[in-house]
Short mmCIF file of C-alpha atoms and ligand atoms in Angstrom, two decimals:
data_model
loop_
_atom_site.label_atom_id
_atom_site.label_comp_id
_atom_site.label_asym_id
_atom_site.label_seq_id
_atom_site.Cartn_x
_atom_site.Cartn_y
_atom_site.Cartn_z
CA MET A 1 -1.14 -10.08 1.64
CA ASP A 2 1.45 -7.65 1.50
CA ILE A 3 4.15 -8.03 -1.23
CA LEU A 4 7.27 -5.90 -1.85
CA LEU A 5 8.73 -5.75 -5.44
CA LEU A 6 12.42 -4.71 -5.41
CA GLY A 7 14.96 -4.30 -8.17
CA PRO A 8 16.86 -1.59 -10.20
CA PRO A 9 15.21 0.60 -12.81
CA GLY A 10 13.69 -1.50 -15.75
CA ALA A 11 14.00 -4.70 -13.71
CA GLY A 12 10.16 -5.45 -14.34
CA LYS A 13 8.64 -4.39 -11.10
CA GLY A 14 5.63 -2.62 -12.76
CA THR A 15 5.29 -5.24 -15.21
CA GLN A 16 5.00 -8.07 -12.75
CA ALA A 17 2.86 -5.85 -10.18
CA ALA A 18 0.37 -5.62 -13.12
CA HIS A 19 0.50 -9.32 -13.51
CA ILE A 20 0.02 -9.94 -9.78
CA ARG A 21 -2.88 -7.53 -9.65
CA GLU A 22 -4.57 -9.23 -12.49
CA ARG A 23 -4.17 -12.77 -11.44
CA HIS A 24 -4.05 -12.43 -7.47
CA GLY A 25 -6.37 -9.31 -7.17
CA LEU A 26 -4.09 -7.46 -4.99
CA LEU A 27 -3.99 -3.52 -5.11
CA HIS A 28 -0.91 -2.09 -7.13
CA LEU A 29 0.80 0.72 -5.19
CA SER A 30 3.51 2.18 -7.11
CA THR A 31 5.14 5.31 -5.66
CA GLY A 32 6.61 6.34 -9.15
CA ASP A 33 3.09 6.40 -10.54
CA MET A 34 1.66 8.24 -7.37
CA LEU A 35 4.51 10.99 -7.83
CA ARG A 36 3.87 11.14 -11.72
CA SER A 37 0.28 11.85 -10.77
CA ALA A 38 1.23 14.40 -8.41
CA VAL A 39 3.54 15.96 -10.90
CA ALA A 40 0.76 16.14 -13.62
CA ARG A 41 -1.86 17.61 -10.99
CA GLY A 42 0.77 20.30 -10.06
CA THR A 43 0.23 19.30 -6.13
CA PRO A 44 2.94 20.64 -3.55
CA ALA A 45 4.27 17.07 -3.57
CA GLY A 46 4.31 16.84 -7.24
CA LEU A 47 6.18 20.36 -7.49
CA ALA A 48 8.77 19.21 -5.13
CA ALA A 49 9.40 15.95 -6.77
CA ARG A 50 9.34 16.75 -10.42
CA GLU A 51 12.98 18.03 -10.88
CA ILE A 52 14.51 15.31 -8.49
CA MET A 53 12.64 12.62 -10.76
CA ASN A 54 13.79 14.12 -13.74
CA CYS A 55 17.54 14.01 -12.63
CA GLY A 56 17.10 10.37 -11.35
CA GLY A 57 17.54 11.19 -7.62
CA LEU A 58 15.25 10.02 -4.91
CA VAL A 59 12.37 12.24 -3.51
CA SER A 60 12.46 12.73 0.14
CA ASP A 61 11.49 10.12 2.52
CA ASP A 62 9.00 12.66 4.24
CA ILE A 63 7.03 13.04 1.04
CA ILE A 64 7.09 9.46 0.12
CA ILE A 65 6.06 8.05 3.57
CA GLY A 66 3.39 10.79 4.13
CA MET A 67 1.97 9.65 0.44
CA ILE A 68 2.09 5.96 1.50
CA ALA A 69 0.50 6.45 4.95
CA GLU A 70 -2.44 8.31 3.48
CA ARG A 71 -3.05 5.67 0.85
CA LEU A 72 -3.09 2.87 3.10
CA ASP A 73 -5.67 4.54 5.06
CA GLN A 74 -8.05 4.17 2.04
CA PRO A 75 -10.57 1.30 2.04
CA ASP A 76 -9.24 -0.42 -0.86
CA ALA A 77 -5.89 -0.91 0.71
CA ARG A 78 -7.33 -2.86 3.63
CA GLY A 79 -6.96 -6.16 1.68
CA GLY A 80 -3.17 -6.00 1.05
CA ALA A 81 -1.13 -4.50 -1.70
CA ILE A 82 2.09 -4.74 -3.92
CA PHE A 83 4.37 -2.15 -3.28
CA ASP A 84 6.25 -1.08 -6.59
CA GLY A 85 9.36 1.23 -6.08
CA PHE A 86 8.71 1.49 -2.17
CA PRO A 87 10.45 1.11 0.36
CA ARG A 88 13.60 2.55 -1.21
CA THR A 89 15.63 3.58 1.68
CA PRO A 90 16.03 2.08 5.32
CA LEU A 91 13.85 4.92 6.69
CA GLN A 92 11.21 3.73 4.33
CA ALA A 93 11.28 0.23 5.09
CA GLU A 94 11.11 0.90 8.99
CA ALA A 95 8.20 3.32 8.35
CA LEU A 96 6.42 0.73 6.25
CA ASP A 97 6.82 -1.97 8.94
CA GLN A 98 5.26 0.41 11.50
CA LEU A 99 2.63 1.50 9.16
CA LEU A 100 1.45 -2.12 8.41
CA ALA A 101 1.98 -3.23 12.10
CA ALA A 102 -0.55 -0.52 13.12
CA LYS A 103 -2.95 -2.15 10.91
CA GLY A 104 -2.04 -5.86 12.32
CA ARG A 105 -0.31 -6.60 9.11
CA GLY A 106 3.06 -7.39 8.11
CA ILE A 107 5.22 -8.05 4.78
CA ASN A 108 4.67 -11.58 3.57
CA HIS A 109 6.91 -11.52 0.45
CA VAL A 110 9.84 -9.53 -0.70
CA ILE A 111 10.48 -10.41 -4.51
CA GLU A 112 13.86 -9.25 -5.71
CA LEU A 113 14.11 -9.05 -9.60
CA VAL A 114 17.73 -9.51 -10.70
CA VAL A 115 18.72 -7.95 -13.95
CA ASP A 116 22.06 -7.34 -15.70
CA ALA A 117 22.84 -3.77 -15.66
CA ALA A 118 23.41 -3.73 -19.24
CA ALA A 119 20.01 -4.70 -20.10
CA LEU A 120 18.38 -1.91 -17.95
CA VAL A 121 19.13 0.99 -20.28
CA ASP A 122 17.73 -1.01 -23.36
CA ARG A 123 14.50 -1.83 -21.25
CA VAL A 124 13.81 1.61 -19.86
CA SER A 125 14.57 3.57 -23.02
CA GLY A 126 12.37 1.29 -25.16
CA ARG A 127 9.47 1.49 -22.60
CA PHE A 128 6.18 3.39 -23.40
CA THR A 129 2.93 3.48 -21.65
CA CYS A 130 -0.81 3.61 -22.77
CA GLY A 131 -1.93 7.23 -21.95
CA THR A 132 -5.28 6.19 -21.06
CA CYS A 133 -4.81 3.11 -18.68
CA ASN A 134 -1.11 3.29 -17.97
CA ALA A 135 -0.66 -0.43 -19.19
CA GLY A 136 3.33 -0.82 -19.85
CA TYR A 137 4.92 -1.63 -23.21
CA HIS A 138 8.22 -2.14 -24.81
CA ASP A 139 9.28 -1.38 -28.47
CA ARG A 140 10.77 -4.78 -28.83
CA HIS A 141 9.80 -7.08 -25.78
CA GLN A 142 6.03 -6.26 -25.42
CA ARG A 143 4.31 -4.67 -28.08
CA PRO A 144 0.57 -4.24 -28.46
CA ALA A 145 -1.13 -6.93 -30.22
CA GLU A 146 -2.70 -4.59 -32.91
CA GLU A 147 -0.04 -1.77 -33.71
CA GLY A 148 -1.02 1.55 -32.10
CA ILE A 149 -3.92 -0.02 -29.79
CA CYS A 150 -3.69 -0.80 -26.28
CA ASP A 151 -4.25 -4.40 -25.50
CA HIS A 152 -6.12 -3.53 -22.18
CA CYS A 153 -8.32 -0.48 -22.94
CA GLY A 154 -8.30 0.18 -26.57
CA GLY A 155 -6.66 3.43 -26.21
CA ASP A 156 -4.54 4.82 -29.17
CA ARG A 157 -2.41 7.57 -27.29
CA PHE A 158 1.00 6.43 -25.77
CA THR A 159 3.57 8.28 -23.86
CA ARG A 160 7.13 7.98 -22.77
CA ARG A 161 8.71 9.02 -19.20
CA PRO A 162 10.87 12.14 -19.32
CA ASP A 163 13.33 10.19 -17.04
CA ASP A 164 13.66 7.18 -19.43
CA ASN A 165 16.87 8.34 -21.00
CA ALA A 166 20.46 6.70 -20.58
CA ALA A 167 22.03 9.64 -18.40
CA THR A 168 19.06 9.57 -16.04
CA VAL A 169 18.95 5.76 -15.83
CA ALA A 170 22.52 5.85 -15.12
CA THR A 171 21.79 8.08 -12.06
CA ARG A 172 18.63 6.08 -10.89
CA LEU A 173 20.83 2.85 -10.91
CA ALA A 174 23.52 4.69 -8.74
CA GLU A 175 20.93 5.51 -6.46
CA TYR A 176 19.45 2.00 -6.27
CA GLU A 177 22.74 0.65 -5.50
CA ALA A 178 23.57 2.98 -2.88
CA LYS A 179 20.22 3.59 -1.13
CA THR A 180 17.80 0.69 -1.90
CA ALA A 181 20.07 -2.46 -2.14
CA PRO A 182 20.96 -2.17 1.15
CA ILE A 183 17.68 -2.67 2.63
CA LEU A 184 17.58 -6.41 1.08
CA PRO A 185 19.61 -7.57 4.10
CA TYR A 186 17.04 -6.07 6.39
CA TYR A 187 14.34 -8.20 4.89
CA ALA A 188 16.70 -11.32 4.30
CA ALA A 189 17.33 -11.51 8.00
CA ARG A 190 13.65 -12.27 8.43
CA GLY A 191 13.69 -14.82 5.56
CA LEU A 192 11.41 -12.84 3.47
CA VAL A 193 13.52 -12.40 0.15
CA ARG A 194 13.02 -14.48 -2.95
CA LYS A 195 15.45 -13.63 -5.77
CA LEU A 196 14.19 -14.23 -9.28
CA ASP A 197 15.88 -14.15 -12.57
CA GLY A 198 14.48 -10.81 -14.12
CA MET A 199 16.49 -11.60 -17.43
CA ALA A 200 14.13 -14.26 -18.27
CA ALA A 201 11.04 -13.84 -20.57
CA ILE A 202 8.07 -11.75 -18.96
CA GLU A 203 5.87 -14.82 -18.88
CA SER A 204 8.64 -16.96 -17.21
CA VAL A 205 9.05 -14.47 -14.39
CA SER A 206 5.38 -14.14 -13.95
CA GLN A 207 5.14 -18.03 -13.39
CA ALA A 208 7.88 -17.62 -11.11
CA VAL A 209 6.23 -15.01 -9.23
CA ASP A 210 3.08 -17.10 -9.01
CA ALA A 211 4.92 -19.97 -7.55
CA ILE A 212 5.95 -17.93 -4.70
CA LEU A 213 2.42 -16.47 -4.16
CA ASP A 214 0.55 -19.55 -4.84
CA PRO A 215 2.90 -22.55 -4.48
CA ALA A 216 -0.10 -24.94 -4.71
CA SER A 217 -0.93 -23.75 -8.13
CA ALA A 218 2.78 -24.07 -9.54
CA SER A 219 3.59 -26.62 -12.10
CA ILE A 220 6.66 -28.72 -11.44
CA CYS A 221 8.02 -27.13 -14.73
CA GLU A 222 8.12 -23.67 -13.64
CA PRO A 223 11.38 -21.71 -13.48
CA VAL A 224 13.52 -22.45 -10.59
CA VAL A 225 13.54 -19.74 -7.84
CA SER A 226 16.26 -19.40 -5.31
P1 LIG B 1 9.84 4.46 -10.49
O1 LIG B 1 8.62 4.61 -11.28
O2 LIG B 1 9.35 3.49 -9.25
O3 LIG B 1 10.70 3.92 -11.57
P2 LIG B 1 11.86 2.78 -11.39
O4 LIG B 1 12.12 2.41 -10.00
O5 LIG B 1 13.10 3.56 -11.89
O6 LIG B 1 11.53 1.60 -12.13
P3 LIG B 1 10.97 1.55 -13.55
O7 LIG B 1 9.46 2.12 -13.48
O8 LIG B 1 11.73 2.62 -14.46
O9 LIG B 1 11.04 0.16 -13.82
P4 LIG B 1 10.24 -1.31 -13.62
O10 LIG B 1 11.15 -2.14 -12.90
O11 LIG B 1 8.96 -0.99 -12.86
O12 LIG B 1 10.37 -1.86 -15.01
P5 LIG B 1 9.05 -1.99 -15.92
O13 LIG B 1 8.14 -3.12 -15.54
O14 LIG B 1 8.40 -0.86 -16.40
O15 LIG B 1 10.35 5.79 -9.93
C1 LIG B 1 10.58 6.96 -10.74
C2 LIG B 1 11.18 7.87 -9.95
O16 LIG B 1 10.41 8.38 -8.76
C3 LIG B 1 12.42 7.52 -9.12
O17 LIG B 1 13.56 7.87 -9.96
C4 LIG B 1 12.30 8.65 -8.04
O18 LIG B 1 12.88 9.90 -8.44
C5 LIG B 1 11.08 8.70 -7.58
N1 LIG B 1 10.66 7.52 -6.74
C6 LIG B 1 9.63 6.78 -6.90
N2 LIG B 1 9.41 6.00 -5.93
C7 LIG B 1 10.29 6.64 -4.87
C8 LIG B 1 10.44 6.16 -3.31
N3 LIG B 1 10.00 5.28 -2.68
N4 LIG B 1 11.54 7.11 -2.80
C9 LIG B 1 12.09 8.01 -3.41
N5 LIG B 1 11.73 8.53 -4.70
C10 LIG B 1 10.92 7.61 -5.38
O19 LIG B 1 9.97 -2.73 -17.38
C11 LIG B 1 10.69 -1.69 -17.88
C12 LIG B 1 10.52 -2.10 -19.51
O20 LIG B 1 11.02 -3.41 -19.62
C13 LIG B 1 9.14 -2.17 -19.89
O21 LIG B 1 9.09 -1.74 -21.21
C14 LIG B 1 8.88 -3.75 -20.02
O22 LIG B 1 7.90 -4.05 -21.08
C15 LIG B 1 10.23 -4.42 -20.19
N6 LIG B 1 10.46 -5.67 -19.42
C16 LIG B 1 9.85 -5.91 -18.21
N7 LIG B 1 10.16 -7.27 -17.72
C17 LIG B 1 10.83 -7.67 -18.86
C18 LIG B 1 11.45 -9.12 -19.28
N8 LIG B 1 11.50 -9.87 -18.20
N9 LIG B 1 12.03 -9.20 -20.37
C19 LIG B 1 12.10 -8.12 -21.30
N10 LIG B 1 11.53 -6.90 -21.21
C20 LIG B 1 10.94 -6.56 -19.93
#
């Protein structure tokens, strides 16, 4: 199964991708994480991407498509993936279709997380991540059960992203509206898009995601999905 998670910065794509990975056993492919890893390793792609990311712009389609093409050729990507933060432009959307078609696959679900713009800055500026296993947290909405200790790996070192500040979030949001939101009709025309209320509590959004991916297991009390 191949799933796209779409939504503006801070919509909860990474949070829900982690849930889908754990609950449904799919590979999580985040182009943002891949780029941050490339920056940390100082690769040519990372060096080209670093300043653009820090300013909130989009990295070039060539770099991103090359990175995803290479990743999809690896054995652990054979069973499908959750694409988080990709595609982000019409060219990336077409490239993904071609890459999957060459493997006899196609996108099964596009999940759009809809969140009020006003909430995004709060979400992004309160976010922090485990420096060991990359699990995501938030100062108010998602704290570790034990203060200072990661719920998932027991690590005690946390990091914050350099692009998680109000000015950069405004640019990232503008980039989303101008370049990424226009790809939604491309998928809607194929009946693939499901819109979820990303303002709901994390667990409620996860239940709505489960209802899409595994309708048989959904409770009749789960949140309505349009
Ligand atoms: P990327 O890493 O993809 O960042 P983004 O799209 O801006 O998304 P975020 O990771 O900020 O947010 P998210 O939706 O995953 O939210 P999260 O779950 O963490 O990209 C970074 C940069 O890399 C881009 O700006 C660009 O430069 C470059 N890039 C990446 N991909 C690219 C591509 N394909 N093409 C070109 N350039 C590319 O949640 C945020 C916080 O909110 C967390 O703290 C979480 O705990 C909390 N939260 C989540 N859900 C809820 C909820 N329902 N209620 C309350 N709090 C919640």
